[in-house]
Coordinates of C-alpha atoms in Angstrom, one line a residue:
M1 CA -0.1 -0.1 0.0
L2 CA 1.3 3.4 -1.0
S3 CA 2.0 5.8 1.8
I4 CA 1.2 9.4 1.9
L5 CA 4.6 10.4 0.8
D6 CA 4.6 8.0 -2.2
R7 CA 1.3 9.5 -3.2
Y8 CA 2.7 12.9 -2.9
F9 CA 5.6 12.0 -5.0
L10 CA 3.4 10.1 -7.7
R11 CA 1.1 13.0 -8.0
E12 CA 3.9 15.5 -8.4
L13 CA 5.7 13.5 -11.0
A14 CA 2.7 12.8 -12.8
Y15 CA 1.8 16.5 -13.1
G16 CA 5.3 17.1 -14.5
V17 CA 4.9 14.3 -16.9
L18 CA 1.6 15.2 -18.2
A19 CA 2.6 19.0 -18.6
T20 CA 5.8 17.9 -20.6
A21 CA 3.7 15.6 -22.7
I22 CA 1.3 18.2 -23.8
V23 CA 3.9 20.5 -24.8
L24 CA 5.8 17.8 -26.8
L25 CA 2.7 16.7 -28.3
V26 CA 1.9 20.2 -29.7
I27 CA 5.5 20.3 -31.1
F28 CA 5.4 16.9 -32.7
A29 CA 1.8 17.4 -34.1
G30 CA 3.0 20.6 -35.8
G31 CA 5.8 18.8 -37.5
A32 CA 3.3 15.9 -38.5
F33 CA 1.0 18.2 -39.8
A34 CA 3.5 19.8 -42.0
T35 CA 4.4 16.6 -43.4
V36 CA 0.8 15.6 -44.2
L37 CA 0.1 18.8 -45.6
Q38 CA 3.2 18.4 -48.0
K39 CA 1.8 15.3 -49.1
V40 CA -1.7 16.6 -49.7
A41 CA -0.2 19.3 -51.8
N42 CA 1.6 16.9 -54.0
G43 CA -1.3 14.5 -54.2
S44 CA 0.1 11.6 -52.1
I45 CA -2.9 12.2 -49.7
Q46 CA -6.4 13.2 -50.2
P47 CA -7.7 16.3 -48.3
S48 CA -10.6 14.4 -46.9
V49 CA -8.4 11.8 -45.0
M50 CA -5.7 14.4 -43.9
F51 CA -6.8 14.7 -40.2
E52 CA -7.4 10.9 -39.9
V53 CA -4.1 10.1 -41.2
L54 CA -2.5 12.8 -38.9
G55 CA -4.2 11.2 -35.9
L56 CA -2.8 7.8 -36.8
Q57 CA 0.7 9.1 -37.2
M58 CA 0.5 10.8 -33.7
V59 CA -0.5 7.2 -32.4
D60 CA 2.7 6.0 -34.0
L61 CA 4.8 8.8 -32.6
L62 CA 4.0 8.0 -29.1
S63 CA 6.9 5.5 -28.7
T64 CA 9.3 8.6 -29.1
L65 CA 7.1 11.1 -27.3
L66 CA 6.3 9.1 -24.1
P67 CA 10.0 8.2 -23.0
M68 CA 11.0 11.8 -23.5
S69 CA 7.9 13.0 -21.8
A70 CA 8.7 10.7 -18.8
F71 CA 12.3 11.7 -18.6
L72 CA 12.0 15.4 -18.8
G73 CA 8.7 15.6 -16.6
T74 CA 10.3 13.8 -14.0
L75 CA 13.3 15.8 -13.9
I76 CA 11.7 19.0 -13.9
A77 CA 9.3 17.8 -10.9
L78 CA 12.1 16.4 -8.9
G79 CA 14.4 19.6 -9.6
R80 CA 11.7 21.8 -8.4
M81 CA 11.4 19.9 -5.1
Y82 CA 15.3 20.1 -4.9
R83 CA 15.2 23.9 -5.4
E84 CA 12.6 24.4 -3.0
S85 CA 14.4 22.4 -0.5
E86 CA 11.5 19.9 0.1
M87 CA 13.9 17.1 -0.7
H88 CA 16.3 18.5 2.1
V89 CA 13.6 18.6 4.5
L90 CA 12.3 15.2 3.8
A91 CA 16.0 13.9 4.2
S92 CA 16.4 15.6 7.5
S93 CA 13.0 13.9 8.6
G94 CA 14.7 10.4 7.9
M95 CA 13.6 9.7 4.3
G96 CA 16.5 7.8 2.7
P97 CA 16.9 7.2 -1.1
R98 CA 14.5 4.5 -1.0
G99 CA 11.8 7.0 -0.3
M100 CA 12.4 8.6 -3.6
L101 CA 13.2 5.5 -5.5
R102 CA 10.0 3.7 -4.8
P103 CA 7.4 6.2 -6.6
V104 CA 10.0 6.8 -9.2
T105 CA 10.1 2.9 -10.1
L106 CA 6.3 2.9 -9.9
L107 CA 6.2 5.6 -12.7
A108 CA 9.0 4.1 -14.6
V109 CA 7.3 0.6 -14.8
S110 CA 4.0 2.1 -15.7
A111 CA 5.7 4.1 -18.5
T112 CA 7.5 1.3 -19.9
I113 CA 4.5 -1.0 -20.0
V114 CA 2.6 1.9 -22.1
V115 CA 5.5 2.5 -24.2
G116 CA 6.1 -1.2 -24.9
L117 CA 2.4 -1.6 -25.9
V118 CA 2.8 1.2 -28.3
S119 CA 6.1 0.4 -29.8
L120 CA 5.4 -3.4 -30.2
W121 CA 1.7 -3.3 -31.3
L122 CA -0.1 0.0 -31.4
G123 CA 2.3 1.9 -33.3
P124 CA 2.7 -0.6 -36.3
L125 CA -0.9 -1.0 -36.4
S126 CA -1.6 2.8 -36.7
A127 CA 1.2 3.0 -39.4
R128 CA -0.6 0.1 -41.4
T129 CA -4.0 1.6 -41.1
A130 CA -2.8 5.0 -42.2
D131 CA -1.5 3.2 -45.3
Q132 CA -4.8 1.6 -46.0
V133 CA -6.9 4.9 -45.4
I134 CA -4.5 6.4 -47.9
A135 CA -4.8 3.7 -50.5
A136 CA -8.6 3.5 -50.1
A137 CA -8.9 7.3 -50.5
N138 CA -6.7 7.4 -53.6
K139 CA -9.0 4.7 -55.3
S140 CA -12.2 6.8 -54.7
V141 CA -13.2 10.3 -56.2
I142 CA -15.1 10.9 -52.9
A143 CA -12.0 11.6 -51.5
A144 CA -11.5 14.6 -53.7
G145 CA -14.6 16.0 -52.5
L146 CA -16.7 14.9 -55.5
D147 CA -20.5 15.0 -54.6
A148 CA -23.5 14.0 -57.0
G149 CA -25.0 17.0 -58.7
R150 CA -22.4 19.4 -58.0
F151 CA -19.2 20.6 -59.9
T152 CA -16.1 19.7 -58.2
E153 CA -12.3 20.5 -58.8
L154 CA -10.1 17.4 -58.9
P155 CA -7.1 17.6 -56.9
G156 CA -3.8 18.2 -58.7
K157 CA -5.3 20.7 -61.1
G158 CA -7.0 17.6 -62.9
G159 CA -10.0 19.6 -64.1
I160 CA -13.5 20.2 -63.3
I161 CA -15.9 17.2 -62.9
F162 CA -19.7 16.8 -62.6
V163 CA -21.6 13.6 -62.2
D164 CA -25.5 13.3 -61.8
T165 CA -25.0 9.8 -59.7
L166 CA -22.2 8.3 -57.7
S167 CA -21.9 4.9 -56.0
R168 CA -21.1 4.7 -52.2
D169 CA -17.4 3.7 -52.6
G170 CA -16.8 6.4 -55.1
T171 CA -15.5 4.2 -57.8
V172 CA -18.8 4.0 -60.2
L173 CA -20.0 7.2 -61.7
G174 CA -23.2 8.1 -63.5
K175 CA -23.6 10.5 -66.4
T176 CA -20.3 12.4 -66.4
F177 CA -19.0 15.7 -67.6
L178 CA -15.4 16.5 -67.5
A179 CA -13.4 19.7 -68.5
T180 CA -9.7 19.9 -68.3
D181 CA -7.1 22.4 -69.5
R182 CA -4.2 21.1 -71.5
T183 CA -1.8 22.0 -74.2
D184 CA -1.5 20.7 -77.8
S185 CA 1.6 19.4 -79.5
D186 CA 2.5 22.9 -80.6
G187 CA 2.3 24.2 -77.2
K188 CA -1.0 26.0 -77.6
P189 CA -3.5 26.2 -74.8
Q190 CA -6.7 24.2 -75.3
V191 CA -9.7 23.0 -73.3
R192 CA -10.8 19.3 -73.4
V193 CA -14.4 18.6 -72.8
V194 CA -15.7 15.2 -72.2
N195 CA -19.1 13.8 -71.5
A196 CA -20.1 9.9 -70.9
R197 CA -23.1 7.9 -70.0
N198 CA -21.2 6.4 -67.2
G199 CA -17.7 5.7 -65.7
R200 CA -15.5 4.3 -63.1
M201 CA -12.5 5.0 -61.1
Y202 CA -9.4 2.6 -61.0
Q203 CA -5.7 2.3 -60.5
E204 CA -2.7 0.9 -61.9
S205 CA -1.5 -2.4 -60.3
D206 CA 1.2 -0.4 -58.7
G207 CA -1.1 2.0 -57.2
Q208 CA 0.8 5.1 -58.5
N209 CA -1.6 6.4 -61.2
R210 CA -5.3 7.1 -61.2
F211 CA -7.5 6.7 -64.1
L212 CA -11.1 7.5 -65.1
A213 CA -12.7 5.0 -67.6
L214 CA -15.6 6.7 -69.3
F215 CA -18.1 4.9 -71.6
D216 CA -20.3 6.0 -74.6
G217 CA -19.7 9.7 -74.9
W218 CA -18.2 12.6 -76.8
Q219 CA -15.0 14.4 -76.4
F220 CA -14.4 17.9 -77.8
E221 CA -10.9 19.4 -78.0
I222 CA -11.3 23.3 -78.2
P223 CA -8.0 25.3 -78.9
L224 CA -8.2 28.8 -77.2
G225 CA -8.5 31.7 -79.7
A226 CA -8.9 29.4 -82.8
D227 CA -12.1 27.7 -84.5
N228 CA -10.6 24.3 -85.2
W229 CA -12.4 22.4 -82.9
R230 CA -12.3 18.6 -82.7
R231 CA -15.2 16.4 -82.1
M232 CA -14.9 12.5 -81.5
K233 CA -17.4 9.9 -80.3
Y234 CA -16.2 7.0 -78.3
E235 CA -17.1 3.8 -76.6
R236 CA -14.5 3.8 -73.8
N237 CA -12.3 6.8 -72.9
D238 CA -9.6 6.3 -70.3
I239 CA -8.4 9.7 -68.7
S240 CA -5.5 10.1 -66.5
L241 CA -6.1 12.0 -63.3
S242 CA -3.5 13.5 -61.2
N243 CA -0.7 11.2 -60.4
I244 CA -0.1 10.0 -56.9
T245 CA 3.2 11.2 -56.1
D246 CA 4.9 9.3 -53.2
D247 CA 8.2 9.7 -51.7
D248 CA 10.3 6.3 -51.7
E249 CA 12.1 7.5 -48.5
D250 CA 9.0 7.7 -46.6
S251 CA 8.0 4.1 -47.5
D252 CA 9.1 1.8 -44.8
P253 CA 7.6 -1.9 -45.0
A254 CA 9.6 -3.0 -42.0
H255 CA 8.1 -0.3 -39.7
E256 CA 4.4 -1.3 -41.0
A257 CA 4.8 -5.1 -40.4
S258 CA 3.8 -6.7 -37.2
T259 CA 6.4 -7.7 -34.5
T260 CA 5.7 -11.4 -35.2
E261 CA 6.2 -10.9 -39.1
L262 CA 9.6 -9.3 -38.4
F263 CA 10.7 -12.4 -36.3
K264 CA 9.9 -14.5 -39.2
S265 CA 12.3 -12.8 -41.5
L266 CA 15.4 -11.4 -39.8
T267 CA 16.6 -9.1 -42.7
P268 CA 19.0 -6.3 -41.8
D269 CA 15.7 -4.0 -42.1
N270 CA 13.6 -6.0 -39.9
L271 CA 16.4 -6.6 -37.4
G272 CA 16.9 -2.9 -37.2
E273 CA 13.2 -2.2 -36.6
L274 CA 13.0 -4.9 -34.1
V275 CA 15.9 -3.4 -32.3
S276 CA 14.2 0.1 -32.4
R277 CA 10.7 -1.4 -31.1
F278 CA 12.3 -3.2 -27.9
A279 CA 14.7 -0.4 -27.4
A280 CA 11.8 2.0 -26.7
P281 CA 10.6 0.5 -23.4
V282 CA 14.0 -0.3 -22.3
S283 CA 15.1 3.2 -22.7
T284 CA 12.2 4.3 -20.7
L285 CA 13.7 2.4 -17.7
V286 CA 17.1 3.7 -18.4
L287 CA 16.0 7.4 -18.9
M288 CA 14.2 7.3 -15.4
M289 CA 17.4 5.8 -13.8
M290 CA 19.2 8.7 -15.4
V291 CA 16.7 11.1 -13.8
L292 CA 17.4 10.5 -10.4
P293 CA 21.0 11.5 -10.2
M294 CA 20.8 14.3 -12.6
S295 CA 17.6 16.0 -11.0
R296 CA 19.7 16.8 -7.7
Q297 CA 20.7 20.1 -7.3
A298 CA 21.3 23.0 -4.7
P299 CA 18.6 25.7 -4.0
R300 CA 20.6 28.3 -5.5
D301 CA 21.8 26.5 -8.7
A302 CA 20.6 27.7 -11.9
R303 CA 17.0 26.8 -12.8
Y304 CA 17.6 25.4 -16.0
G305 CA 21.3 24.2 -15.7
R306 CA 20.6 20.5 -15.1
L307 CA 18.0 20.7 -17.6
L308 CA 20.1 21.5 -20.3
I309 CA 22.8 18.9 -19.1
A310 CA 20.0 16.4 -19.0
V311 CA 18.8 17.1 -22.6
L312 CA 22.2 17.0 -23.9
A313 CA 22.6 13.5 -22.4
Y314 CA 19.4 12.4 -23.7
F315 CA 20.6 13.5 -27.2
L316 CA 23.8 11.8 -26.9
Y317 CA 21.8 8.4 -25.6
V318 CA 19.5 8.5 -28.4
V319 CA 22.1 9.4 -31.3
W320 CA 24.1 6.4 -30.3
Q321 CA 21.1 4.1 -30.5
L322 CA 20.3 5.7 -34.1
I323 CA 23.9 5.1 -35.4
A324 CA 24.0 1.7 -34.2
R325 CA 20.4 1.0 -35.6
A326 CA 21.8 2.3 -39.0
Q327 CA 25.0 0.1 -39.1
I328 CA 22.4 -2.8 -38.4
I329 CA 20.3 -1.7 -41.3
K330 CA 23.1 -1.3 -43.7
G331 CA 24.5 -4.8 -42.7
H332 CA 27.5 -3.6 -41.1
L333 CA 26.5 -5.0 -37.9
H334 CA 24.8 -8.4 -37.6
T335 CA 23.8 -8.4 -33.8
S336 CA 22.2 -5.9 -31.8
A337 CA 24.5 -6.5 -28.7
P338 CA 26.0 -2.9 -28.9
I339 CA 22.7 -1.4 -28.4
W340 CA 21.9 -3.6 -25.5
L341 CA 25.4 -3.1 -24.0
L342 CA 24.8 0.9 -24.4
H343 CA 21.7 0.5 -22.3
V344 CA 23.5 -1.6 -19.6
I345 CA 26.4 0.8 -19.4
V346 CA 24.2 4.1 -19.2
F347 CA 21.8 2.2 -16.6
G348 CA 24.9 1.1 -14.5
V349 CA 26.7 4.4 -14.6
A350 CA 23.4 6.3 -13.4
A351 CA 22.7 3.9 -10.7
W352 CA 26.3 4.1 -9.4
Y353 CA 26.3 8.0 -9.4
F354 CA 22.9 8.0 -7.6
W355 CA 24.3 5.5 -4.9
R356 CA 27.3 7.7 -4.7
Q357 CA 25.3 10.8 -4.1
N358 CA 23.3 9.1 -1.3
A359 CA 26.3 7.2 0.2
P360 CA 27.0 8.1 3.9
R361 CA 30.1 10.5 3.9
R362 CA 32.8 10.3 6.8
V363 CA 33.4 13.6 8.5
K364 CA 36.8 14.7 7.7
G365 CA 39.3 14.3 10.8
A366 CA 37.3 11.6 12.0
H367 CA 38.9 8.5 13.3

């Protein structure tokens, strides 16, 4: 059963972690929103699913956000208690290092479990779901905002389209009118107007290009500033819509695969992804151990002095993990031992320093 002191510590630590998580969530959301908006602009993502994809990406980012929030939030909360002499008063009242270690351990274990669930299961699931949402939207003109009985501008300057009826999934169209701006072989601008009895939406097998197949209609090519119009009757007319531009560097099949699938094929990419997923909860424990010695400060110490040192230590710790993971993916390392050794070393150094801070000191000159 938790004592009054344990509950007080947990409450203060939880407030600090929550406040830090909210600030970091806003920062991360801003970066993710800019990325999604860029993909909307180049046609990779339809505007109608933009916020759904953003939400799924934020879930995926929790495995990075939560360890950082736990580390910085606990550091800020304990640092405030040291500066306001609360820790010194508690120590003089007989509270030893175990009194602070117990609530921090409870918080660390809880955070580790949550990060583990996100990293091993929820994060990959949200990444796969986001991919499926984007793929489904790109197969449907509904995602472009098309509505039966209304003129609609297609994304990527694809033209203006009007349909009188539309299927539920947005792939089958009724009577259709389409107008697009284009240039002829001489580089002169012209307007192409197409009508059809019906049509349907489809994609190439690679999913990169979208087409509109129109049936039983007329096509008019009207040069601007000239009177040499062309008219053509057709049975089927396939019209290319705006291409789906996808950045290859953003595609990461290993990240979208489930953890069990990664174990089945231990390629360098899969091994690097597995190391990253298991490192997230382990890093949470290591970072919470680092907090204990780094949060200690005198009442007159600079308010953010230890915080800057802690951020630098966090940065170096994460960078070394990223370097090792990159070497695994490139095939230069065939084992994850260096990353686990890094965790053990950092945890051991932090635990030793915390013990050294709280070890009894002999008075000088005493025999």
